[in-house]
Short mmCIF file of C-alpha atoms and ligand atoms in Angstrom, two decimals:
data_model
loop_
_atom_site.label_atom_id
_atom_site.label_comp_id
_atom_site.label_asym_id
_atom_site.label_seq_id
_atom_site.Cartn_x
_atom_site.Cartn_y
_atom_site.Cartn_z
CA MET A 104 -36.26 12.09 20.66
CA THR A 105 -36.90 9.09 18.40
CA LYS A 106 -35.94 8.93 14.76
CA PRO A 107 -38.40 10.62 12.39
CA LEU A 108 -40.75 8.11 10.85
CA SER A 109 -40.08 9.36 7.36
CA ASP A 110 -36.50 8.04 7.57
CA TYR A 111 -37.83 4.51 7.30
CA ASP A 112 -38.88 2.77 4.15
CA SER A 113 -42.59 2.13 4.53
CA ARG A 114 -42.60 0.22 1.21
CA ALA A 115 -41.11 -2.68 3.10
CA SER A 116 -44.36 -3.16 5.02
CA ASN A 117 -46.22 -6.44 5.30
CA THR A 118 -43.16 -8.58 4.92
CA ILE A 119 -43.66 -10.93 7.85
CA PRO A 120 -42.83 -14.39 6.47
CA ALA A 121 -45.86 -16.71 6.40
CA ALA A 122 -43.98 -19.30 8.50
CA VAL A 123 -43.83 -16.84 11.41
CA GLY A 124 -47.62 -16.65 11.59
CA GLN A 125 -47.77 -20.46 11.51
CA GLY A 126 -45.49 -20.73 14.54
CA VAL A 127 -42.73 -22.37 12.50
CA PRO A 128 -39.18 -21.54 13.70
CA VAL A 129 -37.33 -19.16 11.38
CA VAL A 130 -33.97 -17.50 10.96
CA TRP A 131 -35.05 -14.07 9.72
CA MET A 132 -32.35 -11.84 8.25
CA ASN A 133 -33.35 -8.23 8.75
CA PRO A 134 -33.62 -6.55 5.33
CA ARG A 135 -33.21 -3.14 7.01
CA TYR A 136 -29.87 -4.06 8.60
CA ARG A 137 -27.42 -1.22 7.87
CA ASN A 138 -23.84 -0.15 8.51
CA THR A 139 -23.24 1.23 11.96
CA ALA A 140 -21.62 4.41 10.60
CA GLU A 141 -24.73 5.14 8.58
CA ILE A 142 -27.21 4.61 11.43
CA LEU A 143 -25.59 5.70 14.71
CA PRO A 144 -25.35 9.42 13.83
CA THR A 145 -29.09 9.48 13.05
CA LEU A 146 -30.12 8.13 16.47
CA PRO A 147 -31.35 10.20 19.40
CA PHE A 148 -28.72 8.71 21.76
CA SER A 149 -24.96 8.55 21.44
CA ILE A 150 -21.83 7.21 23.10
CA VAL A 151 -21.94 10.23 25.44
CA ASP A 152 -25.26 9.02 26.89
CA VAL A 153 -23.86 5.54 27.50
CA GLU A 154 -20.61 6.92 28.97
CA ASN A 155 -22.63 9.12 31.32
CA THR A 156 -24.75 6.13 32.31
CA GLU A 157 -21.63 4.13 33.07
CA LYS A 158 -20.23 7.00 35.18
CA ARG A 159 -23.52 7.33 37.03
CA TRP A 160 -23.57 3.57 37.73
CA ARG A 161 -20.15 3.90 39.33
CA CYS A 162 -21.40 6.71 41.64
CA PHE A 163 -23.84 4.17 43.11
CA ASP A 164 -21.18 1.49 43.79
CA PRO A 165 -20.61 2.54 47.44
CA LEU A 166 -24.37 2.58 48.05
CA LEU A 167 -24.88 -0.87 46.55
CA ALA A 168 -21.90 -2.25 48.47
CA ARG A 169 -23.45 -0.87 51.67
CA LEU A 170 -26.91 -2.28 50.98
CA PHE A 171 -26.02 -5.74 49.65
CA ALA A 172 -23.42 -7.88 51.38
CA GLU A 173 -22.86 -9.95 48.22
CA LEU A 174 -21.77 -6.86 46.26
CA GLU A 175 -18.28 -6.30 47.60
CA THR A 176 -17.35 -3.69 45.02
CA GLY A 177 -20.90 -2.53 44.43
CA ARG A 178 -20.63 -3.43 40.75
CA ILE A 179 -23.48 -5.50 39.33
CA ASP A 180 -21.88 -7.68 36.69
CA SER A 181 -21.77 -11.29 35.62
CA PRO A 182 -18.94 -13.56 34.51
CA LEU A 183 -18.16 -14.44 30.91
CA LEU A 184 -17.90 -18.24 30.83
CA SER A 185 -16.75 -20.80 28.27
CA LEU A 186 -19.26 -23.36 27.20
CA ASP A 187 -18.69 -27.08 27.65
CA PRO A 188 -17.12 -28.78 24.58
CA SER A 189 -20.15 -30.79 23.54
CA SER A 190 -22.53 -27.81 23.58
CA ARG A 191 -19.88 -25.74 21.83
CA ARG A 192 -19.58 -28.32 19.05
CA ARG A 193 -23.36 -28.45 18.62
CA ILE A 194 -23.42 -24.69 18.11
CA ALA A 195 -20.23 -23.70 16.33
CA GLY A 196 -19.70 -26.95 14.45
CA ASN A 197 -16.09 -27.33 15.60
CA ASP A 198 -13.90 -27.38 18.70
CA ASP A 199 -11.92 -24.24 18.01
CA GLY A 200 -14.40 -21.41 17.77
CA ALA A 201 -15.11 -19.55 20.97
CA VAL A 202 -18.64 -19.97 22.30
CA LEU A 203 -19.03 -17.96 25.48
CA VAL A 204 -21.84 -17.40 27.93
CA LYS A 205 -22.49 -13.92 29.31
CA ALA A 206 -23.93 -15.19 32.53
CA ASP A 207 -26.55 -12.62 33.52
CA HIS A 208 -28.67 -15.49 34.85
CA ALA A 209 -26.29 -15.21 37.80
CA LEU A 210 -26.26 -11.43 38.03
CA PRO A 211 -25.94 -10.53 41.73
CA ILE A 212 -29.05 -9.55 43.75
CA THR A 213 -31.66 -10.39 41.11
CA GLY A 214 -30.35 -13.22 38.90
CA CYS A 215 -31.54 -11.60 35.67
CA ILE A 216 -30.54 -9.13 32.98
CA LYS A 217 -33.44 -6.83 33.80
CA ALA A 218 -31.51 -5.58 36.85
CA ARG A 219 -29.20 -3.68 34.51
CA GLY A 220 -32.09 -1.43 33.55
CA GLY A 221 -34.46 -1.74 36.51
CA VAL A 222 -31.93 -1.23 39.30
CA TYR A 223 -30.40 1.64 37.35
CA GLU A 224 -33.70 3.48 36.90
CA VAL A 225 -34.60 3.11 40.59
CA LEU A 226 -31.18 4.48 41.56
CA ALA A 227 -31.54 7.37 39.12
CA TYR A 228 -34.96 8.22 40.60
CA ALA A 229 -33.56 8.00 44.15
CA GLU A 230 -30.77 10.39 43.17
CA THR A 231 -33.28 12.90 41.74
CA VAL A 232 -35.53 12.74 44.81
CA ALA A 233 -32.60 13.15 47.23
CA LEU A 234 -31.02 16.00 45.24
CA GLU A 235 -34.33 17.86 45.10
CA ALA A 236 -34.80 17.46 48.84
CA GLY A 237 -31.26 18.73 49.51
CA LEU A 238 -30.28 15.42 51.12
CA LEU A 239 -27.58 14.72 48.54
CA SER A 240 -25.12 17.07 46.95
CA PRO A 241 -23.21 16.43 43.73
CA GLY A 242 -19.88 14.75 44.44
CA GLU A 243 -21.00 13.39 47.83
CA ASN A 244 -20.55 9.67 48.58
CA TYR A 245 -23.83 8.09 47.45
CA ALA A 246 -23.71 5.59 50.30
CA CYS A 247 -25.50 8.35 52.24
CA LEU A 248 -28.69 7.38 50.37
CA ALA A 249 -29.01 4.48 52.80
CA GLU A 250 -29.12 6.79 55.85
CA PRO A 251 -32.34 6.60 57.94
CA GLY A 252 -33.28 10.23 57.17
CA VAL A 253 -33.12 9.61 53.43
CA ARG A 254 -35.07 6.35 53.81
CA GLU A 255 -37.83 8.30 55.53
CA LEU A 256 -38.02 10.56 52.50
CA PHE A 257 -38.06 7.62 50.07
CA ALA A 258 -40.84 5.96 52.09
CA LYS A 259 -43.12 8.82 51.02
CA HIS A 260 -42.53 7.96 47.34
CA SER A 261 -43.90 5.13 45.19
CA ILE A 262 -42.42 3.37 42.22
CA ALA A 263 -44.60 1.36 39.84
CA VAL A 264 -43.75 -0.97 37.00
CA GLY A 265 -45.55 -3.41 34.69
CA SER A 266 -43.59 -6.60 34.25
CA THR A 267 -43.57 -10.25 33.19
CA GLY A 268 -41.71 -10.79 36.48
CA ASN A 269 -38.00 -10.12 36.26
CA LEU A 270 -38.12 -6.36 35.76
CA GLY A 271 -40.62 -6.17 38.61
CA PHE A 272 -38.28 -8.15 40.84
CA SER A 273 -35.29 -5.96 39.96
CA VAL A 274 -37.28 -2.80 40.68
CA GLY A 275 -38.76 -4.38 43.80
CA VAL A 276 -35.43 -5.46 45.28
CA MET A 277 -33.76 -2.11 44.68
CA GLY A 278 -36.78 0.02 45.51
CA ARG A 279 -37.53 -1.79 48.77
CA ALA A 280 -33.85 -1.78 49.81
CA LEU A 281 -33.96 2.02 49.65
CA GLY A 282 -37.31 2.22 51.43
CA PHE A 283 -39.62 3.14 48.51
CA LYS A 284 -43.15 1.79 48.18
CA VAL A 285 -43.16 -0.49 45.14
CA GLU A 286 -46.15 -1.56 43.08
CA VAL A 287 -45.68 -4.24 40.41
CA HIS A 288 -48.41 -4.79 37.84
CA MET A 289 -48.43 -8.27 36.35
CA SER A 290 -50.55 -10.29 34.00
CA HIS A 291 -52.83 -12.85 35.56
CA ASP A 292 -50.80 -15.73 34.09
CA ALA A 293 -47.41 -14.48 35.32
CA LYS A 294 -45.63 -17.15 37.34
CA ASP A 295 -46.98 -17.46 40.90
CA TRP A 296 -43.53 -17.80 42.40
CA LYS A 297 -42.50 -14.51 40.81
CA LYS A 298 -45.51 -12.81 42.42
CA ARG A 299 -44.83 -14.49 45.77
CA ARG A 300 -41.19 -13.46 45.70
CA LEU A 301 -42.24 -9.83 45.22
CA ARG A 302 -44.76 -9.91 48.04
CA ASP A 303 -42.09 -11.43 50.29
CA ILE A 304 -39.91 -8.35 49.87
CA GLY A 305 -42.79 -6.03 50.69
CA ALA A 306 -43.84 -5.00 47.18
CA THR A 307 -47.51 -4.74 46.24
CA VAL A 308 -48.46 -7.02 43.34
CA VAL A 309 -51.42 -5.94 41.24
CA GLU A 310 -52.76 -8.67 38.96
CA HIS A 311 -54.45 -7.90 35.65
CA PRO A 312 -56.73 -10.20 33.69
CA GLY A 313 -54.98 -9.56 30.33
CA ASP A 314 -51.42 -10.11 29.13
CA TYR A 315 -48.19 -8.29 29.99
CA GLY A 316 -48.98 -5.39 27.62
CA SER A 317 -52.29 -4.70 29.33
CA ALA A 318 -50.61 -4.83 32.76
CA VAL A 319 -48.10 -2.19 31.61
CA ALA A 320 -50.89 -0.01 30.18
CA ALA A 321 -52.95 -0.25 33.37
CA ALA A 322 -49.94 0.62 35.54
CA ARG A 323 -49.09 3.57 33.32
CA ALA A 324 -52.65 4.88 33.53
CA SER A 325 -52.89 4.49 37.30
CA PHE A 326 -49.65 6.45 37.85
CA LEU A 327 -50.42 9.26 35.43
CA ASP A 328 -50.05 12.62 37.20
CA LYS A 329 -49.57 10.95 40.59
CA SER A 330 -47.34 13.01 42.86
CA CYS A 331 -44.32 11.58 44.70
CA ALA A 332 -44.44 8.67 42.29
CA HIS A 333 -42.44 7.30 39.40
CA PHE A 334 -43.58 4.87 36.74
CA ILE A 335 -40.89 2.73 35.11
CA ASP A 336 -42.10 2.15 31.58
CA ASP A 337 -40.73 -1.13 30.23
CA GLU A 338 -42.00 -0.18 26.76
CA ASP A 339 -40.67 3.34 26.63
CA SER A 340 -38.00 4.17 29.18
CA ILE A 341 -34.76 5.80 28.10
CA ALA A 342 -33.16 5.19 31.51
CA LEU A 343 -33.86 1.46 31.25
CA PHE A 344 -32.47 1.39 27.72
CA LEU A 345 -29.25 3.16 28.70
CA GLY A 346 -28.87 1.02 31.83
CA TYR A 347 -28.84 -2.08 29.60
CA ALA A 348 -26.53 -0.39 27.07
CA ALA A 349 -23.81 0.08 29.70
CA ALA A 350 -23.46 -3.73 29.84
CA ALA A 351 -21.45 -3.45 26.62
CA TYR A 352 -18.50 -2.08 28.61
CA ASP A 353 -18.47 -5.21 30.78
CA LEU A 354 -18.37 -7.49 27.77
CA GLU A 355 -15.68 -5.40 26.09
CA ARG A 356 -13.50 -5.58 29.23
CA GLN A 357 -14.03 -9.33 29.62
CA LEU A 358 -13.25 -10.15 25.98
CA ALA A 359 -10.08 -8.06 26.21
CA ALA A 360 -9.05 -9.87 29.42
CA LEU A 361 -9.44 -13.19 27.59
CA ARG A 362 -7.46 -11.78 24.65
CA ILE A 363 -10.27 -12.56 22.26
CA PRO A 364 -9.94 -10.32 19.22
CA VAL A 365 -13.01 -8.61 17.81
CA ASP A 366 -12.30 -7.13 14.38
CA SER A 367 -13.22 -7.66 10.74
CA ALA A 368 -11.36 -10.98 10.66
CA HIS A 369 -12.86 -12.04 14.01
CA PRO A 370 -16.57 -11.20 14.05
CA LEU A 371 -18.59 -11.29 17.25
CA TYR A 372 -22.08 -12.84 17.21
CA VAL A 373 -24.25 -12.03 20.22
CA TYR A 374 -27.51 -13.89 20.90
CA LEU A 375 -30.00 -11.91 22.96
CA PRO A 376 -33.37 -13.21 24.21
CA CYS A 377 -36.01 -10.60 23.41
CA GLY A 378 -39.29 -9.83 25.17
CA VAL A 379 -40.42 -6.23 24.79
CA GLY A 380 -36.92 -5.50 23.47
CA GLY A 381 -35.44 -3.13 26.06
CA ALA A 382 -32.68 -5.39 27.36
CA PRO A 383 -31.52 -6.80 24.00
CA GLY A 384 -32.04 -3.42 22.33
CA GLY A 385 -29.97 -1.53 24.89
CA VAL A 386 -27.18 -4.11 24.81
CA THR A 387 -27.18 -4.00 20.99
CA PHE A 388 -26.91 -0.24 21.02
CA GLY A 389 -23.98 -0.32 23.46
CA LEU A 390 -22.17 -3.05 21.52
CA LYS A 391 -22.61 -1.26 18.19
CA LEU A 392 -21.14 1.90 19.73
CA LEU A 393 -18.11 -0.01 20.96
CA PHE A 394 -17.51 -2.54 18.18
CA GLY A 395 -19.33 -1.20 15.11
CA ASP A 396 -20.05 -3.52 12.19
CA VAL A 397 -17.97 -6.42 13.47
CA VAL A 398 -20.60 -7.19 16.08
CA HIS A 399 -23.65 -9.06 14.81
CA PRO A 400 -26.65 -8.85 17.16
CA VAL A 401 -29.13 -11.70 16.84
CA PHE A 402 -32.41 -11.43 18.75
CA VAL A 403 -34.18 -14.55 19.96
CA GLU A 404 -37.93 -14.95 20.40
CA PRO A 405 -40.32 -17.84 21.08
CA VAL A 406 -42.31 -19.02 18.04
CA ALA A 407 -45.53 -17.90 19.76
CA SER A 408 -44.28 -14.39 20.64
CA PRO A 409 -42.07 -12.99 17.86
CA CYS A 410 -43.10 -9.39 18.51
CA MET A 411 -39.82 -7.77 17.51
CA LEU A 412 -39.58 -9.80 14.32
CA ALA A 413 -43.15 -8.82 13.44
CA GLN A 414 -42.42 -5.17 14.25
CA LEU A 415 -39.19 -4.94 12.28
CA ALA A 416 -40.62 -6.83 9.34
CA THR A 417 -43.68 -4.59 9.23
CA GLY A 418 -41.79 -1.32 9.61
CA ILE A 419 -41.83 1.10 12.48
CA ASP A 420 -44.60 3.46 11.54
CA ARG A 421 -47.29 1.50 13.38
CA SER A 422 -47.15 -0.96 16.25
CA VAL A 423 -48.15 -4.55 15.45
CA SER A 424 -49.01 -7.37 17.77
CA VAL A 425 -48.41 -11.10 17.42
CA TYR A 426 -52.17 -11.59 17.87
CA ASP A 427 -52.61 -9.70 14.56
CA ILE A 428 -50.74 -12.48 12.76
CA GLY A 429 -52.66 -15.31 14.37
CA LEU A 430 -50.30 -16.26 17.19
CA ASP A 431 -51.42 -16.77 20.80
CA ASN A 432 -48.38 -15.47 22.73
CA HIS A 433 -48.38 -18.65 24.86
CA THR A 434 -44.88 -19.74 25.75
CA ALA A 435 -43.11 -21.29 28.73
CA ALA A 436 -40.51 -18.55 28.28
CA ASP A 437 -42.54 -16.17 30.43
CA GLY A 438 -40.00 -13.33 30.25
CA LEU A 439 -40.39 -13.33 26.48
CA ALA A 440 -44.19 -13.64 26.38
CA VAL A 441 -44.76 -10.20 24.91
CA ALA A 442 -47.22 -9.48 22.12
CA ARG A 443 -46.05 -5.99 21.13
CA ALA A 444 -42.46 -4.76 20.91
CA SER A 445 -41.28 -1.48 22.37
CA MET A 446 -41.51 1.17 19.66
CA LEU A 447 -38.67 3.08 21.32
CA VAL A 448 -36.44 0.06 20.82
CA ALA A 449 -37.71 -0.82 17.34
CA ARG A 450 -37.09 2.76 16.19
CA THR A 451 -33.67 3.00 17.80
CA VAL A 452 -32.04 -0.32 16.93
CA GLY A 453 -34.33 -1.58 14.15
CA GLU A 454 -31.53 -1.20 11.62
CA LEU A 455 -28.79 -2.55 13.90
CA VAL A 456 -30.27 -5.98 14.60
CA GLU A 457 -28.90 -8.40 12.04
CA ALA A 458 -31.37 -11.22 12.50
CA VAL A 459 -34.18 -12.57 14.64
CA VAL A 460 -34.36 -16.30 15.29
CA THR A 461 -37.55 -17.87 16.61
CA VAL A 462 -37.38 -21.04 18.66
CA PRO A 463 -39.94 -23.61 19.83
CA ASP A 464 -40.45 -24.14 23.57
CA ASP A 465 -39.32 -27.77 23.44
CA GLU A 466 -35.84 -26.70 22.35
CA LEU A 467 -35.59 -24.35 25.33
CA PHE A 468 -36.23 -27.22 27.72
CA LEU A 469 -33.83 -29.58 25.94
CA TRP A 470 -31.08 -26.98 26.16
CA LEU A 471 -32.00 -26.12 29.75
CA GLY A 472 -31.53 -29.78 30.73
CA ASP A 473 -28.30 -30.23 28.75
CA LEU A 474 -26.74 -27.04 30.07
CA TRP A 475 -27.49 -28.00 33.66
CA ARG A 476 -25.95 -31.44 33.15
CA GLU A 477 -22.94 -30.41 31.06
CA SER A 478 -22.15 -26.88 32.24
CA ASN A 479 -23.90 -26.55 35.59
CA LEU A 480 -25.87 -23.54 34.32
CA ARG A 481 -29.14 -22.99 36.15
CA LEU A 482 -31.35 -21.26 33.59
CA GLU A 483 -34.99 -20.39 33.23
CA PRO A 484 -36.56 -21.28 29.87
CA SER A 485 -36.28 -17.72 28.48
CA ALA A 486 -32.58 -17.73 29.17
CA ALA A 487 -31.96 -21.05 27.41
CA SER A 488 -33.40 -19.67 24.17
CA GLY A 489 -30.08 -18.15 23.04
CA PHE A 490 -28.50 -21.60 22.68
CA ALA A 491 -31.29 -22.95 20.51
CA ALA A 492 -31.07 -19.80 18.41
CA ALA A 493 -27.27 -19.88 18.07
CA GLN A 494 -27.45 -23.48 16.87
CA ARG A 495 -30.10 -22.63 14.28
CA PHE A 496 -28.34 -19.43 13.21
CA CYS A 497 -24.95 -21.11 12.68
CA ALA A 498 -26.53 -23.96 10.75
CA ALA A 499 -28.41 -21.53 8.51
CA THR A 500 -25.58 -19.08 7.85
CA PRO A 501 -23.17 -20.14 5.10
CA GLY A 502 -19.56 -20.05 6.26
CA LEU A 503 -20.39 -19.52 9.92
CA GLY A 504 -20.66 -23.12 11.14
CA GLY A 505 -17.06 -24.28 11.51
CA ASN A 506 -15.61 -20.74 11.29
CA ASP A 507 -12.99 -20.82 14.03
CA ARG A 508 -12.38 -17.06 13.88
CA ALA A 509 -15.88 -16.09 14.94
CA THR A 510 -16.78 -15.63 18.58
CA HIS A 511 -20.31 -16.40 19.72
CA VAL A 512 -21.62 -14.89 22.95
CA ILE A 513 -24.88 -16.29 24.25
CA TRP A 514 -26.48 -14.00 26.81
CA THR A 515 -28.14 -16.05 29.54
CA THR A 516 -30.70 -13.66 30.94
CA GLY A 517 -32.19 -15.25 34.05
CA GLY A 518 -32.55 -18.29 36.23
CA ALA A 519 -30.06 -18.51 39.10
CA LEU A 520 -32.78 -17.57 41.60
CA LEU A 521 -35.37 -19.96 40.19
CA PRO A 522 -36.97 -21.83 43.12
CA GLU A 523 -35.86 -25.47 43.36
CA ALA A 524 -39.34 -26.87 42.64
CA GLU A 525 -39.66 -24.78 39.47
CA PHE A 526 -36.25 -25.82 38.29
CA GLN A 527 -36.91 -29.51 38.96
CA GLU A 528 -40.15 -29.26 37.00
CA ALA A 529 -38.28 -27.76 34.06
CA LEU A 530 -35.65 -30.52 34.28
CA SER A 531 -38.28 -33.24 34.27
CA ARG A 532 -39.89 -31.71 31.17
CA ALA A 533 -36.41 -31.69 29.61
CA ARG A 534 -35.89 -35.37 30.50
CA ALA A 535 -39.28 -36.35 29.06
CA LEU A 536 -38.52 -34.51 25.82
CA ALA A 537 -35.06 -36.07 25.56
CA LYS A 538 -36.55 -39.53 26.09
CA ALA A 539 -39.23 -38.95 23.45
CA ALA A 540 -36.51 -37.82 21.02
CA ASP A 541 -34.53 -40.94 21.93
CA ARG A 542 -31.45 -38.94 22.96
C1 PLP B 1439 -35.18 -13.99 31.66
C2 PLP B 1439 -35.47 -12.90 30.69
N1 PLP B 1439 -34.80 -12.86 29.54
C3 PLP B 1439 -35.01 -11.91 28.62
C4 PLP B 1439 -35.95 -10.92 28.82
C5 PLP B 1439 -36.17 -9.91 27.74
O1 PLP B 1439 -35.99 -8.57 28.08
P1 PLP B 1439 -36.86 -7.48 27.36
O2 PLP B 1439 -38.28 -7.70 27.77
O3 PLP B 1439 -36.33 -6.19 27.84
O4 PLP B 1439 -36.70 -7.70 25.90
C6 PLP B 1439 -36.71 -10.93 30.01
C7 PLP B 1439 -37.73 -9.92 30.27
O5 PLP B 1439 -38.32 -9.86 31.31
C8 PLP B 1439 -36.46 -11.94 30.96
O6 PLP B 1439 -37.15 -12.00 32.11
#
């Protein structure tokens, strides 16, 4: 399904800038970035796959509305917000350019972008199980998947996932709401409150001594050939990828409603926090299908965990890890603490990502504090990274700072459900940093 390796230029190997290995923030322009028209026809997925995903999502609306009181229409989407003037000025360099926030930190039910993929894959699995058992027929109202008889069937099935926390929560919430057994494999250093939150909804949390990548590998191995079970592979799932890609329709609709033009005179810059790459990769794919070359995807990674930058700079014929270049993968942005990028994503969107910006943890906290104070946005550190990156990207890109025709969309990927104590701790770190910087 993935693009043949020979299509890539392996001569471009070993081009990771030295600064990346030293943990210095960079704005890395992807030398493999290509025109959309050249790349999209070579990819294993197309607009038809994303359209079908969107249609399938809509089949589940009545089910979601039945299961979750907060989802009146059943649609899981977030608002597109304007940023406060002072933050906007810091990023775009003027008062006129549009700087918008795609507020997935407030996505209903889970408060994070990973729901777009994780909830979707659980629903798709539920559909398959129910169809096979003859408890659902095509065209039937999917709300019937919440009936007690169907729940009994789901209770005999397990779903497993390896996660830094937010994918696990998304899978856990959806899987448990339908009655599945859910097993979430997490690294030992994953946040305690994320583990507790999962146990509270009846999921089993399995802790692993290594990092996120080893938790995923262990989960994959333990579910191999298991019957009545489904493993959601954060590194390699097409369903996750397409679930994220469908988000592009939401953004397209919201920009149109605001009458914000997106064309060659009005480019759209989208800043996407990147862990393993599934969420930003899927969204990039969807946006490129809808907007083509006038959308400029910029991935954002912590200086200690630039796995996608390292992967794209090295080429896609072998997987590289940030440990290989001397980094320790230690970051407060736990959702982005990933040492190795998804090869599925690197191979699919590697030539559609315009740039990767790496950001130091301190900047995440400073932005987190400012955005709470100025814009009332409750973000986790991973989700604040897009602001730090947008500021650095605009400053480094000639003609972009002060360009009032460009629109910048910063995707805030998690945080609304952060426990109060965690959030207060993040705010006090932000205050200490601001004081030290004499701001
Ligand atoms: C808050 C947050 N932002 C961004 C991401 C990145 O998503 P991905 O790992 O699919 O690149 C994650 C991943 O868990 C996350 O939790």
